[in-house]
């Protein structure tokens, strides 16, 4: 109705006086370090993707669309491209930890195209990875966590264990 009102198709929103339904905000669930370790072990063939998500604290789309040209082995860096903010592509350089570096080197030696994490059936980036995280959580025996929960886990870990400041964590994410 708001869309139609803005365009002059309605003179008023007929639902404007209807009260919102009461609801209780759901508490965000973040995997513990123990659960995260179980998920990484249970990830199977998708473990490199999980490690990248965990090690770079990237968004799902940023890693799905990661190209080999964005991986700099000499500097141990990965450039992630995001459209958050004003919608235009923006680069964010992240450093690889030693385990991720080793995993990326292994993938580099087996690469077959442009993408770091291609769908083996199409050779193109995955469009939907929901089953992968669901299967990993099920195999690990932990509750289902979304991909974004891994980002929250990394932020919590930095705040709690490494005592990073919130502005530093915000800039990193």
PDB file of N, CA and C in Angstrom, residues 58-130:
ATOM      1  N   UNK A  58      33.799 -13.553   5.679  1.00  0.00           N
ATOM      2  CA  UNK A  58      33.123 -12.976   4.532  1.00  0.00           C
ATOM      3  C   UNK A  58      31.656 -13.323   4.492  1.00  0.00           C
ATOM      4  N   UNK A  59      30.950 -12.675   3.601  1.00  0.00           N
ATOM      5  CA  UNK A  59      29.546 -12.995   3.363  1.00  0.00           C
ATOM      6  C   UNK A  59      29.476 -14.132   2.356  1.00  0.00           C
ATOM      7  N   UNK A  60      28.369 -14.832   2.369  1.00  0.00           N
ATOM      8  CA  UNK A  60      28.189 -15.979   1.490  1.00  0.00           C
ATOM      9  C   UNK A  60      28.404 -15.602   0.023  1.00  0.00           C
ATOM     10  N   UNK A  61      27.778 -14.532  -0.424  1.00  0.00           N
ATOM     11  CA  UNK A  61      27.900 -14.116  -1.823  1.00  0.00           C
ATOM     12  C   UNK A  61      29.313 -13.703  -2.201  1.00  0.00           C
ATOM     13  N   UNK A  62      30.018 -13.090  -1.259  1.00  0.00           N
ATOM     14  CA  UNK A  62      31.398 -12.666  -1.524  1.00  0.00           C
ATOM     15  C   UNK A  62      32.291 -13.875  -1.797  1.00  0.00           C
ATOM     16  N   UNK A  63      32.078 -14.944  -1.054  1.00  0.00           N
ATOM     17  CA  UNK A  63      32.902 -16.138  -1.245  1.00  0.00           C
ATOM     18  C   UNK A  63      32.422 -16.994  -2.403  1.00  0.00           C
ATOM     19  N   UNK A  64      31.113 -17.051  -2.618  1.00  0.00           N
ATOM     20  CA  UNK A  64      30.606 -17.794  -3.781  1.00  0.00           C
ATOM     21  C   UNK A  64      31.186 -17.227  -5.070  1.00  0.00           C
ATOM     22  N   UNK A  65      31.365 -15.917  -5.129  1.00  0.00           N
ATOM     23  CA  UNK A  65      31.838 -15.252  -6.344  1.00  0.00           C
ATOM     24  C   UNK A  65      33.331 -14.929  -6.323  1.00  0.00           C
ATOM     25  N   UNK A  66      34.069 -15.578  -5.438  1.00  0.00           N
ATOM     26  CA  UNK A  66      35.505 -15.335  -5.334  1.00  0.00           C
ATOM     27  C   UNK A  66      36.230 -15.917  -6.553  1.00  0.00           C
ATOM     28  N   UNK A  67      37.062 -15.090  -7.180  1.00  0.00           N
ATOM     29  CA  UNK A  67      37.834 -15.493  -8.359  1.00  0.00           C
ATOM     30  C   UNK A  67      39.303 -15.660  -7.968  1.00  0.00           C
ATOM     31  N   UNK A  68      40.005 -16.462  -8.744  1.00  0.00           N
ATOM     32  CA  UNK A  68      41.428 -16.677  -8.465  1.00  0.00           C
ATOM     33  C   UNK A  68      42.226 -15.385  -8.587  1.00  0.00           C
ATOM     34  N   UNK A  69      41.800 -14.477  -9.434  1.00  0.00           N
ATOM     35  CA  UNK A  69      42.519 -13.207  -9.587  1.00  0.00           C
ATOM     36  C   UNK A  69      42.444 -12.360  -8.311  1.00  0.00           C
ATOM     37  N   UNK A  70      41.514 -12.700  -7.411  1.00  0.00           N
ATOM     38  CA  UNK A  70      41.366 -11.969  -6.152  1.00  0.00           C
ATOM     39  C   UNK A  70      42.159 -12.602  -5.000  1.00  0.00           C
ATOM     40  N   UNK A  71      42.898 -13.660  -5.295  1.00  0.00           N
ATOM     41  CA  UNK A  71      43.721 -14.322  -4.277  1.00  0.00           C
ATOM     42  C   UNK A  71      45.181 -13.985  -4.555  1.00  0.00           C
ATOM     43  N   UNK A  72      45.853 -13.373  -3.592  1.00  0.00           N
ATOM     44  CA  UNK A  72      47.255 -12.989  -3.733  1.00  0.00           C
ATOM     45  C   UNK A  72      48.079 -13.856  -2.784  1.00  0.00           C
ATOM     46  N   UNK A  73      48.711 -14.881  -3.340  1.00  0.00           N
ATOM     47  CA  UNK A  73      49.485 -15.814  -2.523  1.00  0.00           C
ATOM     48  C   UNK A  73      50.753 -15.170  -1.960  1.00  0.00           C
ATOM     49  N   UNK A  74      51.371 -14.256  -2.714  1.00  0.00           N
ATOM     50  CA  UNK A  74      52.602 -13.622  -2.255  1.00  0.00           C
ATOM     51  C   UNK A  74      52.372 -12.807  -0.976  1.00  0.00           C
ATOM     52  N   UNK A  75      51.249 -12.126  -0.918  1.00  0.00           N
ATOM     53  CA  UNK A  75      50.948 -11.276   0.242  1.00  0.00           C
ATOM     54  C   UNK A  75      50.034 -11.952   1.261  1.00  0.00           C
ATOM     55  N   UNK A  76      49.614 -13.181   0.965  1.00  0.00           N
ATOM     56  CA  UNK A  76      48.681 -13.916   1.832  1.00  0.00           C
ATOM     57  C   UNK A  76      47.391 -13.120   2.021  1.00  0.00           C
ATOM     58  N   UNK A  77      46.869 -12.595   0.911  1.00  0.00           N
ATOM     59  CA  UNK A  77      45.676 -11.756   0.970  1.00  0.00           C
ATOM     60  C   UNK A  77      44.602 -12.231   0.000  1.00  0.00           C
ATOM     61  N   UNK A  78      43.368 -11.930   0.357  1.00  0.00           N
ATOM     62  CA  UNK A  78      42.219 -12.204  -0.495  1.00  0.00           C
ATOM     63  C   UNK A  78      41.423 -10.908  -0.599  1.00  0.00           C
ATOM     64  N   UNK A  79      41.013 -10.553  -1.805  1.00  0.00           N
ATOM     65  CA  UNK A  79      40.162  -9.384  -2.000  1.00  0.00           C
ATOM     66  C   UNK A  79      38.730  -9.868  -2.155  1.00  0.00           C
ATOM     67  N   UNK A  80      37.886  -9.465  -1.210  1.00  0.00           N
ATOM     68  CA  UNK A  80      36.463  -9.786  -1.286  1.00  0.00           C
ATOM     69  C   UNK A  80      35.723  -8.562  -1.814  1.00  0.00           C
ATOM     70  N   UNK A  81      34.775  -8.812  -2.703  1.00  0.00           N
ATOM     71  CA  UNK A  81      33.995  -7.732  -3.297  1.00  0.00           C
ATOM     72  C   UNK A  81      32.592  -7.753  -2.735  1.00  0.00           C
ATOM     73  N   UNK A  82      32.154  -6.612  -2.210  1.00  0.00           N
ATOM     74  CA  UNK A  82      30.822  -6.501  -1.634  1.00  0.00           C
ATOM     75  C   UNK A  82      30.054  -5.377  -2.302  1.00  0.00           C
ATOM     76  N   UNK A  83      28.742  -5.446  -2.214  1.00  0.00           N
ATOM     77  CA  UNK A  83      27.878  -4.384  -2.718  1.00  0.00           C
ATOM     78  C   UNK A  83      27.123  -3.737  -1.567  1.00  0.00           C
ATOM     79  N   UNK A  84      27.536  -4.022  -0.346  1.00  0.00           N
ATOM     80  CA  UNK A  84      26.885  -3.420   0.814  1.00  0.00           C
ATOM     81  C   UNK A  84      27.158  -1.922   0.812  1.00  0.00           C
ATOM     82  N   UNK A  85      26.218  -1.166   1.307  1.00  0.00           N
ATOM     83  CA  UNK A  85      26.370   0.292   1.325  1.00  0.00           C
ATOM     84  C   UNK A  85      25.542   0.913   0.226  1.00  0.00           C
ATOM     85  N   UNK A  86      26.214   1.540  -0.726  1.00  0.00           N
ATOM     86  CA  UNK A  86      25.484   2.243  -1.796  1.00  0.00           C
ATOM     87  C   UNK A  86      25.169   1.350  -2.990  1.00  0.00           C
ATOM     88  N   UNK A  87      25.579   0.081  -2.959  1.00  0.00           N
ATOM     89  CA  UNK A  87      25.251  -0.850  -4.035  1.00  0.00           C
ATOM     90  C   UNK A  87      26.334  -1.007  -5.082  1.00  0.00           C
ATOM     91  N   UNK A  88      27.343  -0.138  -5.064  1.00  0.00           N
ATOM     92  CA  UNK A  88      28.430  -0.272  -6.033  1.00  0.00           C
ATOM     93  C   UNK A  88      29.486  -1.227  -5.474  1.00  0.00           C
ATOM     94  N   UNK A  89      30.181  -1.964  -6.332  1.00  0.00           N
ATOM     95  CA  UNK A  89      31.184  -2.922  -5.853  1.00  0.00           C
ATOM     96  C   UNK A  89      32.297  -2.214  -5.080  1.00  0.00           C
ATOM     97  N   UNK A  90      32.653  -2.788  -3.960  1.00  0.00           N
ATOM     98  CA  UNK A  90      33.704  -2.233  -3.113  1.00  0.00           C
ATOM     99  C   UNK A  90      34.616  -3.369  -2.664  1.00  0.00           C
ATOM    100  N   UNK A  91      35.915  -3.168  -2.793  1.00  0.00           N
ATOM    101  CA  UNK A  91      36.890  -4.194  -2.430  1.00  0.00           C
ATOM    102  C   UNK A  91      37.244  -4.097  -0.955  1.00  0.00           C
ATOM    103  N   UNK A  92      37.427  -5.258  -0.351  1.00  0.00           N
ATOM    104  CA  UNK A  92      37.914  -5.327   1.021  1.00  0.00           C
ATOM    105  C   UNK A  92      39.002  -6.393   1.060  1.00  0.00           C
ATOM    106  N   UNK A  93      40.197  -5.994   1.466  1.00  0.00           N
ATOM    107  CA  UNK A  93      41.327  -6.919   1.500  1.00  0.00           C
ATOM    108  C   UNK A  93      41.372  -7.596   2.865  1.00  0.00           C
ATOM    109  N   UNK A  94      41.446  -8.932   2.827  1.00  0.00           N
ATOM    110  CA  UNK A  94      41.507  -9.733   4.051  1.00  0.00           C
ATOM    111  C   UNK A  94      42.772 -10.586   3.999  1.00  0.00           C
ATOM    112  N   UNK A  95      43.335 -10.842   5.159  1.00  0.00           N
ATOM    113  CA  UNK A  95      44.546 -11.655   5.246  1.00  0.00           C
ATOM    114  C   UNK A  95      44.185 -13.112   5.490  1.00  0.00           C
ATOM    115  N   UNK A  96      44.934 -14.008   4.833  1.00  0.00           N
ATOM    116  CA  UNK A  96      44.733 -15.448   5.010  1.00  0.00           C
ATOM    117  C   UNK A  96      45.557 -15.944   6.182  1.00  0.00           C
ATOM    118  N   UNK A  97      44.941 -16.778   7.029  1.00  0.00           N
ATOM    119  CA  UNK A  97      45.710 -17.446   8.064  1.00  0.00           C
ATOM    120  C   UNK A  97      46.464 -18.609   7.420  1.00  0.00           C
ATOM    121  N   UNK A  98      47.454 -19.186   8.087  1.00  0.00           N
ATOM    122  CA  UNK A  98      48.261 -20.256   7.468  1.00  0.00           C
ATOM    123  C   UNK A  98      47.444 -21.454   6.985  1.00  0.00           C
ATOM    124  N   UNK A  99      46.433 -21.850   7.745  1.00  0.00           N
ATOM    125  CA  UNK A  99      45.614 -22.999   7.340  1.00  0.00           C
ATOM    126  C   UNK A  99      44.836 -22.695   6.065  1.00  0.00           C
ATOM    127  N   UNK A 100      44.281 -21.505   5.971  1.00  0.00           N
ATOM    128  CA  UNK A 100      43.540 -21.110   4.775  1.00  0.00           C
ATOM    129  C   UNK A 100      44.484 -20.973   3.580  1.00  0.00           C
ATOM    130  N   UNK A 101      45.671 -20.432   3.814  1.00  0.00           N
ATOM    131  CA  UNK A 101      46.661 -20.315   2.748  1.00  0.00           C
ATOM    132  C   UNK A 101      46.978 -21.695   2.163  1.00  0.00           C
ATOM    133  N   UNK A 102      47.213 -22.668   3.036  1.00  0.00           N
ATOM    134  CA  UNK A 102      47.521 -24.034   2.593  1.00  0.00           C
ATOM    135  C   UNK A 102      46.354 -24.616   1.808  1.00  0.00           C
ATOM    136  N   UNK A 103      45.149 -24.391   2.289  1.00  0.00           N
ATOM    137  CA  UNK A 103      43.953 -24.915   1.610  1.00  0.00           C
ATOM    138  C   UNK A 103      43.774 -24.258   0.246  1.00  0.00           C
ATOM    139  N   UNK A 104      43.995 -22.950   0.165  1.00  0.00           N
ATOM    140  CA  UNK A 104      43.883 -22.260  -1.117  1.00  0.00           C
ATOM    141  C   UNK A 104      44.964 -22.728  -2.099  1.00  0.00           C
ATOM    142  N   UNK A 105      46.158 -22.992  -1.601  1.00  0.00           N
ATOM    143  CA  UNK A 105      47.227 -23.512  -2.475  1.00  0.00           C
ATOM    144  C   UNK A 105      46.826 -24.877  -3.046  1.00  0.00           C
ATOM    145  N   UNK A 106      46.237 -25.712  -2.196  1.00  0.00           N
ATOM    146  CA  UNK A 106      45.783 -27.031  -2.659  1.00  0.00           C
ATOM    147  C   UNK A 106      44.709 -26.867  -3.733  1.00  0.00           C
ATOM    148  N   UNK A 107      43.763 -25.949  -3.514  1.00  0.00           N
ATOM    149  CA  UNK A 107      42.718 -25.700  -4.512  1.00  0.00           C
ATOM    150  C   UNK A 107      43.299 -25.105  -5.794  1.00  0.00           C
ATOM    151  N   UNK A 108      44.285 -24.225  -5.649  1.00  0.00           N
ATOM    152  CA  UNK A 108      44.935 -23.604  -6.810  1.00  0.00           C
ATOM    153  C   UNK A 108      45.562 -24.671  -7.706  1.00  0.00           C
ATOM    154  N   UNK A 109      46.196 -25.651  -7.099  1.00  0.00           N
ATOM    155  CA  UNK A 109      46.848 -26.710  -7.874  1.00  0.00           C
ATOM    156  C   UNK A 109      45.849 -27.622  -8.580  1.00  0.00           C
ATOM    157  N   UNK A 110      44.586 -27.597  -8.144  1.00  0.00           N
ATOM    158  CA  UNK A 110      43.549 -28.419  -8.776  1.00  0.00           C
ATOM    159  C   UNK A 110      42.542 -27.576  -9.549  1.00  0.00           C
ATOM    160  N   UNK A 111      42.783 -26.296  -9.709  1.00  0.00           N
ATOM    161  CA  UNK A 111      41.798 -25.385 -10.304  1.00  0.00           C
ATOM    162  C   UNK A 111      41.463 -25.790 -11.742  1.00  0.00           C
ATOM    163  N   UNK A 112      40.244 -25.430 -12.127  1.00  0.00           N
ATOM    164  CA  UNK A 112      39.815 -25.740 -13.484  1.00  0.00           C
ATOM    165  C   UNK A 112      39.162 -24.541 -14.166  1.00  0.00           C
ATOM    166  N   UNK A 113      39.268 -23.391 -13.552  1.00  0.00           N
ATOM    167  CA  UNK A 113      38.640 -22.223 -14.161  1.00  0.00           C
ATOM    168  C   UNK A 113      38.869 -20.969 -13.347  1.00  0.00           C
ATOM    169  N   UNK A 114      37.965 -20.032 -13.498  1.00  0.00           N
ATOM    170  CA  UNK A 114      38.057 -18.705 -12.908  1.00  0.00           C
ATOM    171  C   UNK A 114      37.728 -18.681 -11.419  1.00  0.00           C
ATOM    172  N   UNK A 115      36.786 -19.526 -11.010  1.00  0.00           N
ATOM    173  CA  UNK A 115      36.208 -19.454  -9.669  1.00  0.00           C
ATOM    174  C   UNK A 115      36.983 -20.294  -8.667  1.00  0.00           C
ATOM    175  N   UNK A 116      37.095 -19.777  -7.447  1.00  0.00           N
ATOM    176  CA  UNK A 116      37.780 -20.513  -6.386  1.00  0.00           C
ATOM    177  C   UNK A 116      36.910 -21.664  -5.897  1.00  0.00           C
ATOM    178  N   UNK A 117      35.601 -21.425  -5.774  1.00  0.00           N
ATOM    179  CA  UNK A 117      34.674 -22.447  -5.272  1.00  0.00           C
ATOM    180  C   UNK A 117      33.555 -22.707  -6.284  1.00  0.00           C
ATOM    181  N   UNK A 118      33.884 -23.304  -7.439  1.00  0.00           N
ATOM    182  CA  UNK A 118      32.843 -23.524  -8.447  1.00  0.00           C
ATOM    183  C   UNK A 118      31.946 -24.711  -8.092  1.00  0.00           C
ATOM    184  N   UNK A 119      30.742 -24.666  -8.597  1.00  0.00           N
ATOM    185  CA  UNK A 119      29.848 -25.815  -8.500  1.00  0.00           C
ATOM    186  C   UNK A 119      30.389 -26.854  -9.482  1.00  0.00           C
ATOM    187  N   UNK A 120      30.721 -28.067  -9.029  1.00  0.00           N
ATOM    188  CA  UNK A 120      31.324 -29.053  -9.933  1.00  0.00           C
ATOM    189  C   UNK A 120      30.414 -29.447 -11.101  1.00  0.00           C
ATOM    190  N   UNK A 121      29.106 -29.279 -10.938  1.00  0.00           N
ATOM    191  CA  UNK A 121      28.176 -29.652 -12.014  1.00  0.00           C
ATOM    192  C   UNK A 121      28.142 -28.621 -13.124  1.00  0.00           C
ATOM    193  N   UNK A 122      28.297 -27.331 -12.766  1.00  0.00           N
ATOM    194  CA  UNK A 122      28.152 -26.270 -13.759  1.00  0.00           C
ATOM    195  C   UNK A 122      29.453 -25.526 -14.056  1.00  0.00           C
ATOM    196  N   UNK A 123      30.406 -25.579 -13.142  1.00  0.00           N
ATOM    197  CA  UNK A 123      31.636 -24.809 -13.301  1.00  0.00           C
ATOM    198  C   UNK A 123      31.467 -23.342 -12.937  1.00  0.00           C
ATOM    199  N   UNK A 124      30.257 -22.952 -12.603  1.00  0.00           N
ATOM    200  CA  UNK A 124      29.930 -21.579 -12.225  1.00  0.00           C
ATOM    201  C   UNK A 124      29.779 -21.500 -10.703  1.00  0.00           C
ATOM    202  N   UNK A 125      29.701 -20.289 -10.144  1.00  0.00           N
ATOM    203  CA  UNK A 125      29.503 -20.183  -8.694  1.00  0.00           C
ATOM    204  C   UNK A 125      28.179 -20.813  -8.258  1.00  0.00           C
ATOM    205  N   UNK A 126      28.160 -21.320  -7.036  1.00  0.00           N
ATOM    206  CA  UNK A 126      26.924 -21.844  -6.466  1.00  0.00           C
ATOM    207  C   UNK A 126      25.912 -20.714  -6.337  1.00  0.00           C
ATOM    208  N   UNK A 127      24.656 -21.044  -6.478  1.00  0.00           N
ATOM    209  CA  UNK A 127      23.584 -20.076  -6.255  1.00  0.00           C
ATOM    210  C   UNK A 127      22.880 -20.353  -4.927  1.00  0.00           C
ATOM    211  N   UNK A 128      22.930 -21.601  -4.478  1.00  0.00           N
ATOM    212  CA  UNK A 128      22.269 -21.963  -3.233  1.00  0.00           C
ATOM    213  C   UNK A 128      23.123 -23.001  -2.501  1.00  0.00           C
ATOM    214  N   UNK A 129      23.583 -22.677  -1.318  1.00  0.00           N
ATOM    215  CA  UNK A 129      24.408 -23.590  -0.524  1.00  0.00           C
ATOM    216  C   UNK A 129      23.712 -24.002   0.770  1.00  0.00           C
ATOM    217  N   UNK A 130      22.427 -23.812   0.849  1.00  0.00           N
ATOM    218  CA  UNK A 130      21.715 -24.094   2.092  1.00  0.00           C
ATOM    219  C   UNK A 130      21.862 -25.557   2.520  1.00  0.00           C
TER     220      UNK A 130
END
